[in-house]
PDB file of C-alpha atoms in Angstrom:
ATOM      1  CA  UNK A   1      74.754 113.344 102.468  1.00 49.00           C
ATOM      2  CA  UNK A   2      77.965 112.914 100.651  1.00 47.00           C
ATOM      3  CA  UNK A   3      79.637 115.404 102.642  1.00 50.00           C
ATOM      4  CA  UNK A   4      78.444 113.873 105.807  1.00 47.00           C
ATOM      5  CA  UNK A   5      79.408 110.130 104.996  1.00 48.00           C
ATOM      6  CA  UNK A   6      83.015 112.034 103.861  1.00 51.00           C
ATOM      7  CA  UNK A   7      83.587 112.806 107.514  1.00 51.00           C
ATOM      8  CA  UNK A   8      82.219 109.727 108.966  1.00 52.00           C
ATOM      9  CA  UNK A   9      84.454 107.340 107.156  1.00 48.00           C
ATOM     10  CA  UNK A  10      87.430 109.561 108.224  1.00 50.00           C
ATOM     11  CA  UNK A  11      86.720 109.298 111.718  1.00 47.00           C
ATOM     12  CA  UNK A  12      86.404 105.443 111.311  1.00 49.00           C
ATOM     13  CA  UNK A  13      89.045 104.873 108.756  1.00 44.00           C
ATOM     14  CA  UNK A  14      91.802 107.116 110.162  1.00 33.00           C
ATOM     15  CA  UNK A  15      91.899 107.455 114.511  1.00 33.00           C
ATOM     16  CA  UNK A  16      89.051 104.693 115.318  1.00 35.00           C
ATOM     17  CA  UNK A  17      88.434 106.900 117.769  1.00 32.00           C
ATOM     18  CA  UNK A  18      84.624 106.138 116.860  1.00 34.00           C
ATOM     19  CA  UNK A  19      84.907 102.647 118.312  1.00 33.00           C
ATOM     20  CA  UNK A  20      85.790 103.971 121.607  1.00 32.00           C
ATOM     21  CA  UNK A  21      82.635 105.484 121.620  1.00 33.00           C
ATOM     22  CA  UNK A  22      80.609 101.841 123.703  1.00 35.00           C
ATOM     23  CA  UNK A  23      83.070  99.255 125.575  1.00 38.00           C
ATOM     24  CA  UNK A  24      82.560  96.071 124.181  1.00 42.00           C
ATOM     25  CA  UNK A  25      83.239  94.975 127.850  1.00 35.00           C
ATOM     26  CA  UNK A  26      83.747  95.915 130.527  1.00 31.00           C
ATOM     27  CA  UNK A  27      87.282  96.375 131.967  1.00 27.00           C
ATOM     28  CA  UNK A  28      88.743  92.725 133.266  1.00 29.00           C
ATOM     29  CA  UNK A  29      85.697  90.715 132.039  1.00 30.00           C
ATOM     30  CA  UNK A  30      88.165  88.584 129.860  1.00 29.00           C
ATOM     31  CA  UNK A  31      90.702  87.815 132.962  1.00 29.00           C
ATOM     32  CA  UNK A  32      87.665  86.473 134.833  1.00 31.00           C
ATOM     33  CA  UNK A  33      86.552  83.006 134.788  1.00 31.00           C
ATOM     34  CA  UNK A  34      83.805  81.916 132.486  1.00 35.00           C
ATOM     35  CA  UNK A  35      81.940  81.077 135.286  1.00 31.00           C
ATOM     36  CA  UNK A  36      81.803  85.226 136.592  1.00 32.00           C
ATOM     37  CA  UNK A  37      81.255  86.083 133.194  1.00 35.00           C
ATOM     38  CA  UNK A  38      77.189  87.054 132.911  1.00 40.00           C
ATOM     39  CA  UNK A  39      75.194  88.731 129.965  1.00 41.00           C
ATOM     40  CA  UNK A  40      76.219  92.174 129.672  1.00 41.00           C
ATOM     41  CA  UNK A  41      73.589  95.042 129.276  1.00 38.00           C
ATOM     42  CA  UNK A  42      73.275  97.201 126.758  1.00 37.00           C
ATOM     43  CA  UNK A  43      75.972  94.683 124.585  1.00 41.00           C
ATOM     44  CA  UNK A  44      73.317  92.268 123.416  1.00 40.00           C
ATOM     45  CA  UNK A  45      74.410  88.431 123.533  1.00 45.00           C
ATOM     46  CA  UNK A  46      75.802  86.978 126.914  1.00 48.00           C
ATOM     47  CA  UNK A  47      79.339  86.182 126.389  1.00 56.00           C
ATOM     48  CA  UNK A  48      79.491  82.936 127.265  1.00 70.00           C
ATOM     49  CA  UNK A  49      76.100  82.122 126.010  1.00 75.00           C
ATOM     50  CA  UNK A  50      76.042  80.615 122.793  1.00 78.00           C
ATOM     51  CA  UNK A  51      74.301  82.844 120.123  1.00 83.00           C
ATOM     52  CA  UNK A  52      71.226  81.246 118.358  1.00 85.00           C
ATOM     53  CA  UNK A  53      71.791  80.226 114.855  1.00 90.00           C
ATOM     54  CA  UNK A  54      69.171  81.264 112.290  1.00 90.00           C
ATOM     55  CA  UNK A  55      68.656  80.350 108.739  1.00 90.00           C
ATOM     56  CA  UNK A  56      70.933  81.874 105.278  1.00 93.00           C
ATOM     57  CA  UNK A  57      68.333  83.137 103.747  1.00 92.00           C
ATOM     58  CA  UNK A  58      68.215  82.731  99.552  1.00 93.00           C
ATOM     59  CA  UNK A  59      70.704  85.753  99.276  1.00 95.00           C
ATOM     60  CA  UNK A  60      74.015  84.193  99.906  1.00 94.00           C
ATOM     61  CA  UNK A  61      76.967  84.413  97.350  1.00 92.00           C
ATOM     62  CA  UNK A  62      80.490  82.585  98.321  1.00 88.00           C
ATOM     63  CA  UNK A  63      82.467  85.440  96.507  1.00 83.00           C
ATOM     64  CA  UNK A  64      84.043  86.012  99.880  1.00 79.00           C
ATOM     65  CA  UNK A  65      85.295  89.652  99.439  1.00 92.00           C
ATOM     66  CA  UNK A  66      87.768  90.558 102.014  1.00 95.00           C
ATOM     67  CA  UNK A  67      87.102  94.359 102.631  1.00 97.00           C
ATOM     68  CA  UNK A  68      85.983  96.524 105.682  1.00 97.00           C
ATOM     69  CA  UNK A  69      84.235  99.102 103.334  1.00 98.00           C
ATOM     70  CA  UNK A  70      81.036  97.410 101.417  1.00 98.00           C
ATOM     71  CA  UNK A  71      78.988 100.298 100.576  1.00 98.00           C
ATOM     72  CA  UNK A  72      80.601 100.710  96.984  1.00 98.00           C
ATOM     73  CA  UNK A  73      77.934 103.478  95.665  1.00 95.00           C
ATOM     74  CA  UNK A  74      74.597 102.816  97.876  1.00 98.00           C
ATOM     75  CA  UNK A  75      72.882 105.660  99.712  1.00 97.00           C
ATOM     76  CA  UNK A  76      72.031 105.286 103.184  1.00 97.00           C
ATOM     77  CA  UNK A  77      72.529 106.285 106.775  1.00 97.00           C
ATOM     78  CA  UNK A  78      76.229 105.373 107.304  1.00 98.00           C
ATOM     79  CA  UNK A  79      76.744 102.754 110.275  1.00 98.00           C
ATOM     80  CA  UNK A  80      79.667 101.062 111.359  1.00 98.00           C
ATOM     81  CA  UNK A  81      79.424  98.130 112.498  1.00 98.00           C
ATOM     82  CA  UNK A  82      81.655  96.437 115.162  1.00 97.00           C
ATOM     83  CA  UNK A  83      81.450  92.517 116.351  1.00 97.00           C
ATOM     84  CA  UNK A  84      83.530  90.639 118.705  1.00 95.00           C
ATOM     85  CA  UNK A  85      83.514  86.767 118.393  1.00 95.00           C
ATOM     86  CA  UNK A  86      84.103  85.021 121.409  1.00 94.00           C
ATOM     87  CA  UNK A  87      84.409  80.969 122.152  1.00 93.00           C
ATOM     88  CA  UNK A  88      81.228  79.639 123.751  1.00 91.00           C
ATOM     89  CA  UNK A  89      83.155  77.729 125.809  1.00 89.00           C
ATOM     90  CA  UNK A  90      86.336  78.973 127.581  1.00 90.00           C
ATOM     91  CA  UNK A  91      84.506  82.773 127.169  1.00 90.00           C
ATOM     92  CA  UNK A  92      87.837  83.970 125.550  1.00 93.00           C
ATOM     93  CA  UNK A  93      87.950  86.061 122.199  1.00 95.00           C
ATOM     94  CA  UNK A  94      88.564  83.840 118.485  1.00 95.00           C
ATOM     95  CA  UNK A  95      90.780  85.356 116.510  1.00 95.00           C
ATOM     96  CA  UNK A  96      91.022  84.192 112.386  1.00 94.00           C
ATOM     97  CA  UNK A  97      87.464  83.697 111.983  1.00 95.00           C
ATOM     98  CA  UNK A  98      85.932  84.819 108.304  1.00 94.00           C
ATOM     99  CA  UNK A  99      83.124  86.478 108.959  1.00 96.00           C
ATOM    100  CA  UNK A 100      80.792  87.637 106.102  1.00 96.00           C
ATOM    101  CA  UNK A 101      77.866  90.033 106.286  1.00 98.00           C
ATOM    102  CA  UNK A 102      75.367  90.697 103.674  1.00 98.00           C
ATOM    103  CA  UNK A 103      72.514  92.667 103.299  1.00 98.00           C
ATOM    104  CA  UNK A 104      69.579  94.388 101.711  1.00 98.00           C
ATOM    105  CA  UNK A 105      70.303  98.546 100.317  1.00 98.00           C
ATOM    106  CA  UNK A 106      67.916 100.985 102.032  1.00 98.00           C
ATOM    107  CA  UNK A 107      64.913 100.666  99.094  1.00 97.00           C
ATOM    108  CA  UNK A 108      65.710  96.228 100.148  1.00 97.00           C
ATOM    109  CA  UNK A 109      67.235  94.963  97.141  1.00 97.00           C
ATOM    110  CA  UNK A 110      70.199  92.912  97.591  1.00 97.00           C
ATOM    111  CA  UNK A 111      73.485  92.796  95.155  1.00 97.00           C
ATOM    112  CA  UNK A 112      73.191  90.052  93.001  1.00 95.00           C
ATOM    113  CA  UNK A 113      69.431  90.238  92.789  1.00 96.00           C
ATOM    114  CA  UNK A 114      68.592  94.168  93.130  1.00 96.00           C
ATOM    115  CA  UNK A 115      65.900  93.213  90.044  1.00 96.00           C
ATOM    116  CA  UNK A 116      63.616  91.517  92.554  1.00 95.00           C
ATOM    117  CA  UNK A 117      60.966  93.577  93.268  1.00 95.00           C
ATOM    118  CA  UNK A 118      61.407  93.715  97.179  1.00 96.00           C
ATOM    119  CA  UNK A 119      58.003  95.011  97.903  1.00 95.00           C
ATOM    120  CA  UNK A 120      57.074  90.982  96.971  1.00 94.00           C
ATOM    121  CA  UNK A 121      57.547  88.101  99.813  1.00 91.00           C
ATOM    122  CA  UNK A 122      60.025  85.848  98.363  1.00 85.00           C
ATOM    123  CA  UNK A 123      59.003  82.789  97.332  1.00 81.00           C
ATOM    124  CA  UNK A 124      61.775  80.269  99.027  1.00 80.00           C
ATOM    125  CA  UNK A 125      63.858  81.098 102.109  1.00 81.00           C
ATOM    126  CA  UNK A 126      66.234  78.497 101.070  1.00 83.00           C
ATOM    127  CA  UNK A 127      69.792  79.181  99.568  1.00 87.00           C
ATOM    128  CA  UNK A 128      70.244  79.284  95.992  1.00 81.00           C
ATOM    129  CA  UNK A 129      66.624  78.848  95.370  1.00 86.00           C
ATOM    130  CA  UNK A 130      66.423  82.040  93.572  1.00 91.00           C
ATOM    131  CA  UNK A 131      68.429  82.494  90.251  1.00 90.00           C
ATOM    132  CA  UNK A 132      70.394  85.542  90.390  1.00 93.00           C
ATOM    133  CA  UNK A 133      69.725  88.792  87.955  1.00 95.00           C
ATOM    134  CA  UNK A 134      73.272  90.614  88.037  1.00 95.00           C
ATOM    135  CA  UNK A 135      76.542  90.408  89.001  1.00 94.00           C
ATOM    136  CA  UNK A 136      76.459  93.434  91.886  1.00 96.00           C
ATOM    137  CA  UNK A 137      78.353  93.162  94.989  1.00 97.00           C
ATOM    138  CA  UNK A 138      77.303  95.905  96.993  1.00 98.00           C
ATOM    139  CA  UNK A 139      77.000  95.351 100.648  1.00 98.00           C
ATOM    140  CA  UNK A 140      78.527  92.353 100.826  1.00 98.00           C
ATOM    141  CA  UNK A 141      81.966  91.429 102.469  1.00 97.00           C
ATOM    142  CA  UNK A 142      84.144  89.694 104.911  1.00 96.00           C
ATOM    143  CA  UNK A 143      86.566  90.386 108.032  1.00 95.00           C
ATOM    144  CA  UNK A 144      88.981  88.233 109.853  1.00 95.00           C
ATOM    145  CA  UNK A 145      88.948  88.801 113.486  1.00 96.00           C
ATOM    146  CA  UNK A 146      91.743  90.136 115.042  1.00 96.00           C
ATOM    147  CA  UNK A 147      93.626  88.918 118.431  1.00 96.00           C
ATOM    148  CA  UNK A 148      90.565  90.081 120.015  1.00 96.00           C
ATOM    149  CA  UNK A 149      88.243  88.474 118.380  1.00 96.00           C
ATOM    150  CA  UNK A 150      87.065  91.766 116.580  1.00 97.00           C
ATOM    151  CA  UNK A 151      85.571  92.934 113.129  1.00 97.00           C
ATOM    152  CA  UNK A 152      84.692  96.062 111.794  1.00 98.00           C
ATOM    153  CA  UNK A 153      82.708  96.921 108.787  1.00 98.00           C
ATOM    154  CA  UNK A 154      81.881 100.070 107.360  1.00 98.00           C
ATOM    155  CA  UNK A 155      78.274 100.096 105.375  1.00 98.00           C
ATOM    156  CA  UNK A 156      74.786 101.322 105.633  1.00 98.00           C
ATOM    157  CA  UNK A 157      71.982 101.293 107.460  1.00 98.00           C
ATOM    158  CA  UNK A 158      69.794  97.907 105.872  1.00 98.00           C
ATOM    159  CA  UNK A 159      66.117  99.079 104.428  1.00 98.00           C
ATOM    160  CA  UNK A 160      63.453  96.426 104.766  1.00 97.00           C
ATOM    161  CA  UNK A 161      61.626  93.939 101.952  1.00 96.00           C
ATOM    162  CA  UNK A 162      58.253  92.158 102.390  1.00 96.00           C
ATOM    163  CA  UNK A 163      58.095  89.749 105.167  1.00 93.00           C
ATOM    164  CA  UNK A 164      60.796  90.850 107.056  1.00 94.00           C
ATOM    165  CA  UNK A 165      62.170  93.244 109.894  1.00 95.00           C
ATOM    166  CA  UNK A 166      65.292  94.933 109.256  1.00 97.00           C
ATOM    167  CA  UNK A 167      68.450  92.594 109.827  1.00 97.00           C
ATOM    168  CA  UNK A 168      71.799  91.903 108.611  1.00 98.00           C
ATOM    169  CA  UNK A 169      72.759  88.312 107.539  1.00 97.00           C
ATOM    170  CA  UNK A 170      76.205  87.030 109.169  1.00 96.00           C
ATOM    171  CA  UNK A 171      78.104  83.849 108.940  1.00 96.00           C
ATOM    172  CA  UNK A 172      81.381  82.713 110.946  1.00 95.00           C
ATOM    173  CA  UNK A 173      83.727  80.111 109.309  1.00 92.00           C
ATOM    174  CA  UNK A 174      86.860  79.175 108.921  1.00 85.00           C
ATOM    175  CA  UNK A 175      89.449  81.809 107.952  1.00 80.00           C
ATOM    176  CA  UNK A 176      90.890  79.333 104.884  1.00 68.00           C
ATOM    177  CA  UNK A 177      90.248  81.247 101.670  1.00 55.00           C
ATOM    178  CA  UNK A 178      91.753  78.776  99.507  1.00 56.00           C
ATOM    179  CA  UNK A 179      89.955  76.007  99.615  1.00 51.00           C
ATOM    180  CA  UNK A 180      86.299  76.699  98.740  1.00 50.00           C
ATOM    181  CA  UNK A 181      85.060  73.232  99.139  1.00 44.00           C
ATOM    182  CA  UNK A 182      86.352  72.664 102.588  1.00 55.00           C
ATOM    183  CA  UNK A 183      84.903  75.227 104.157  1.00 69.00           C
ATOM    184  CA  UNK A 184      83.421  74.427 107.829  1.00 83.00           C
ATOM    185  CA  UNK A 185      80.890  77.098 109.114  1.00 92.00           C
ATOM    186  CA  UNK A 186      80.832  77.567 112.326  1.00 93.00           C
ATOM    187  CA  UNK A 187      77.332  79.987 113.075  1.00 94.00           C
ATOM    188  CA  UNK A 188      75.029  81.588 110.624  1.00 95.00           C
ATOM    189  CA  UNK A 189      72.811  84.221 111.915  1.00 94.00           C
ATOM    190  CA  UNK A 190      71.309  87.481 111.818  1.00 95.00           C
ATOM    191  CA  UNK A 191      71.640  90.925 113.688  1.00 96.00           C
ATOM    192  CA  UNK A 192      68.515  92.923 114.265  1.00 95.00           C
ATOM    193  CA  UNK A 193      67.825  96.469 115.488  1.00 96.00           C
ATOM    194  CA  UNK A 194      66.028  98.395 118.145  1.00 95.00           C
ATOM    195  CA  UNK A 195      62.886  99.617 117.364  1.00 95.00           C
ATOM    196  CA  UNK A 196      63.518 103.130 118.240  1.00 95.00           C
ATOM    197  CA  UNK A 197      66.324 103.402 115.971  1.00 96.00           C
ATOM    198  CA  UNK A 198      64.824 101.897 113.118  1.00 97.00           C
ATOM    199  CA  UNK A 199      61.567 103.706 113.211  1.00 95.00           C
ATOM    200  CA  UNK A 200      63.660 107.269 113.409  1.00 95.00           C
ATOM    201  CA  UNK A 201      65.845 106.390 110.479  1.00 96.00           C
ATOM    202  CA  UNK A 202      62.678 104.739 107.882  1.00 96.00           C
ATOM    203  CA  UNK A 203      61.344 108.419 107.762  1.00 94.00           C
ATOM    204  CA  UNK A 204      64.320 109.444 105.818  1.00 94.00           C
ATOM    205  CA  UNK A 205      64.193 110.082 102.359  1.00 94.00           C
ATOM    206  CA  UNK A 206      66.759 107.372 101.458  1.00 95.00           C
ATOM    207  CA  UNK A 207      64.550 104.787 102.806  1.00 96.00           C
ATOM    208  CA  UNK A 208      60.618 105.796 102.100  1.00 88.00           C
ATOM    209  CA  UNK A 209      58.646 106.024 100.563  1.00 87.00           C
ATOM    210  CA  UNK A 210      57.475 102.103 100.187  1.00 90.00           C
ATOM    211  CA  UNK A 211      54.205 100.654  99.228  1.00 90.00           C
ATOM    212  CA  UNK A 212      54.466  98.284 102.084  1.00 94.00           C
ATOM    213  CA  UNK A 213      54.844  98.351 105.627  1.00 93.00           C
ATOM    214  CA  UNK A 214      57.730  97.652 107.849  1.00 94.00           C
ATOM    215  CA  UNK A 215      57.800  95.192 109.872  1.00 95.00           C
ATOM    216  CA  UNK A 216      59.190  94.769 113.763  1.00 94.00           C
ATOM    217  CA  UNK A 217      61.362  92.512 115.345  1.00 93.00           C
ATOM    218  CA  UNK A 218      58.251  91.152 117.211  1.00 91.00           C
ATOM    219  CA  UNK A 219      56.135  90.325 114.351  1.00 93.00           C
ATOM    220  CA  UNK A 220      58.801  89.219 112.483  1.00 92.00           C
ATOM    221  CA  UNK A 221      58.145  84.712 112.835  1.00 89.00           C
ATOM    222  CA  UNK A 222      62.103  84.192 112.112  1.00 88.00           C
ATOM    223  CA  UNK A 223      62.893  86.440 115.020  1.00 88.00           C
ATOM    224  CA  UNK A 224      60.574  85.599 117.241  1.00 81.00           C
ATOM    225  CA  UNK A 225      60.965  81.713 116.374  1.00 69.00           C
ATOM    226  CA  UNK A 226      64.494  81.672 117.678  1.00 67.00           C
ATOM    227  CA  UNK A 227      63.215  84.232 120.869  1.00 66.00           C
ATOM    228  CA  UNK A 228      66.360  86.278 119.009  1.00 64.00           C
ATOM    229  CA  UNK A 229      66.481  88.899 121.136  1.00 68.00           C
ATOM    230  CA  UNK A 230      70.136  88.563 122.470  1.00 70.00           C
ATOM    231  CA  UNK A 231      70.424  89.217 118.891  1.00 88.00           C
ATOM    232  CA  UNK A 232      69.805  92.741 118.896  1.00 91.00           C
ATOM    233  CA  UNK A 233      72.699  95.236 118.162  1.00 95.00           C
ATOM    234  CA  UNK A 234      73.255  98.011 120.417  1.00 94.00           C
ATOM    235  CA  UNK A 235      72.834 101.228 118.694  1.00 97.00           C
ATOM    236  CA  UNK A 236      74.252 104.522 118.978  1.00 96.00           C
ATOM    237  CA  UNK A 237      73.987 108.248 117.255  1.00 94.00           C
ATOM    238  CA  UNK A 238      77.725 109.309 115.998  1.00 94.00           C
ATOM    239  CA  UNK A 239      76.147 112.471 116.012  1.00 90.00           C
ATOM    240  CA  UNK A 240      72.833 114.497 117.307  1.00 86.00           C
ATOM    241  CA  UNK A 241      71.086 113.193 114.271  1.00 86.00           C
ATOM    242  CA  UNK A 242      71.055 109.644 112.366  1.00 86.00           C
ATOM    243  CA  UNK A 243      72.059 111.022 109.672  1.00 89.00           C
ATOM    244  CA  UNK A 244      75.796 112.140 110.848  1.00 92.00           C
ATOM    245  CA  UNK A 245      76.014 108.006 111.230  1.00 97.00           C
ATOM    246  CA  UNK A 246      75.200 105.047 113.668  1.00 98.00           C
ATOM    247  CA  UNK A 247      77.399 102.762 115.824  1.00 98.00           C
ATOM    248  CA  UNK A 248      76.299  99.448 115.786  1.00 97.00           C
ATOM    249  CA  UNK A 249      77.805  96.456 118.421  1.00 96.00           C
ATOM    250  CA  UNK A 250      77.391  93.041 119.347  1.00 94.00           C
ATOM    251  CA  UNK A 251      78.958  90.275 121.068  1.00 93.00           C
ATOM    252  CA  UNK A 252      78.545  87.038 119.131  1.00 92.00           C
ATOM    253  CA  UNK A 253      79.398  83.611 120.992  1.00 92.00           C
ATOM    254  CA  UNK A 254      80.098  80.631 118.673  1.00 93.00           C
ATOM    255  CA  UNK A 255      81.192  77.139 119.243  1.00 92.00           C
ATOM    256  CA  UNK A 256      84.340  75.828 117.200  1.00 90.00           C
ATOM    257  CA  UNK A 257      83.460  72.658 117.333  1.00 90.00           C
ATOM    258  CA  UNK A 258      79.696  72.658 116.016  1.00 90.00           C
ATOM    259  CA  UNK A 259      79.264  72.334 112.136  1.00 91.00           C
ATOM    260  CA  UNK A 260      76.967  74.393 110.815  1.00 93.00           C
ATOM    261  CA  UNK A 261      74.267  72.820 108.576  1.00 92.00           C
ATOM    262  CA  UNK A 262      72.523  76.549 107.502  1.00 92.00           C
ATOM    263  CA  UNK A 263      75.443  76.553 104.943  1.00 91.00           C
ATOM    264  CA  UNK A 264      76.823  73.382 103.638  1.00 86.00           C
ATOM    265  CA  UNK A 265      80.003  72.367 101.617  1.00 80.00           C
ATOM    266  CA  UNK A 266      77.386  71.594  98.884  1.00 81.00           C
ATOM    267  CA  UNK A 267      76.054  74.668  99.201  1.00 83.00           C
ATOM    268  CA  UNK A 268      78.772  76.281  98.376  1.00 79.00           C
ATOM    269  CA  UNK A 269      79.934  73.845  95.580  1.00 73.00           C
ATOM    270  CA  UNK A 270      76.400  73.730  93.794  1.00 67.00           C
ATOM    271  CA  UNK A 271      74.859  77.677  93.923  1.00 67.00           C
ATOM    272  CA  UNK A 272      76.808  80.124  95.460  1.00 66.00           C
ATOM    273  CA  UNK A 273      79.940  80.450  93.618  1.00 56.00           C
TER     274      UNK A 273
END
């Protein structure tokens, strides 16, 4: 597995010739007016259609960590992980937005609270509800997006914990690291996967075996609540197997000029630094 995750981070890290691998969009779709612009197959979230927010969830930390890599040690199924951020508005790409993603390993303990038996529903869904147990950062970090709006991330495939399909936690804010307390989010969400994908990659030994079940995207109530899914990355094999490392891509559409209220100055000031 080592050796494998070795190879994939080269081919990520070095050429990005991995990223070529699914157009974001297709060619001239940014030239055209918003009003040719339509949902895109296969990319997930219409770009001009603005993605639905959905809540933080009680695992947030403001530590805003500004690195591409976040696996640190974890085992997993390697997946990179490529967003573009585009205004809901005028349809064009947003470049110096922070986004953060955080999520659970592959057995669904998350850093700052991997002694929380995951296997248990938690008992809040709000943030900071849920006193933290350590000081771990693993899969957790932020990416500014670039003159195209893009952000990469290199990290694992997420397991699962009780109540829950398999998702990764995002949020898009302001790209001001300095001031802590004046920080305006713009979207907080969540990225799910296809079913096919995540069935073939829970029968790996990384991720099983669990003494509860999985659940899917359509059982999952926070999904389904927010009829998420435009939400849905689009998957693909770097390789013939999983296991050689997945491609994951979205396009997220956000609104500037909303303000947030899943994560709140106060928030930030009162548990998550």
């Amino acid at each position: 597995m080592k050796n494998e995750r070795r190879h994939f981070l080269k081919q990520a890290g070095v050429t990005g010739a991995v990223f070529s691998l699914l157009p974001l969009l297709p060619a001239g779709a940014l030239a055209s007016s918003p009003s040719q612009l339509k949902k895109e197959d296969g990319i997930g979230i219409g770009i001009c259609e603005m993605t639905p927010e959905e809540m933080s969830g009680p695992y947030f930390i403001n530590n805003k960590l500004l690195r591409r890599n976040i696996t640190e040690d974890e085992q997993g199924i390697p997946l990179l992980l490529t967003m573009k951020v585009t205004d809901s508005v005028t349809c064009k790409p947003l470049d110096d937005i922070l986004i953060d993603i955080w999520h659970c390993n592959a057995m669904g303990k998350y850093s700052g609270w991997k002694y929380i038996n995951p296997d248990l529903e938690a008992p809040s869904d709000n943030i900071g509800t849920i006193s933290r147990t350590d000081e771990s950062t693993f899969l957790r970090g932020a990416q500014r997006t670039d003159k195209e709006g893009i952000v990469r991330f290199t990290t694992i495939f997420p397991g699962f914990y009780a109540g829950r399909a398999i998702h990764i936690h995002l949020s898009a804010r302001s790209a001001n690291v300095q001031k802590r307390q004046e920080d305006k989010f713009y979207f907080v969400g969540q990225l799910y996967f296809p079913e096919d994908i995540s069935k073939e990659v829970m029968i790996n030994d990384m991720y099983s075996p669990r003494e509860i079940n999985r659940l899917k995207n359509e059982d999952d109530s926070i999904f389904s609540g927010v009829k998420n899914r435009a939400a849905i990355l689009t998957v693909k094999k770097i390789g013939d197997n999983p296991l050689d490392g997945l491609h994951g891509k979205i396009v997220l559409s956000i609104n500037k000029d909303h303000v947030s209220k899943k994560i709140t100055p106060k928030d930030l000031a009162k548990y998550t630094v």
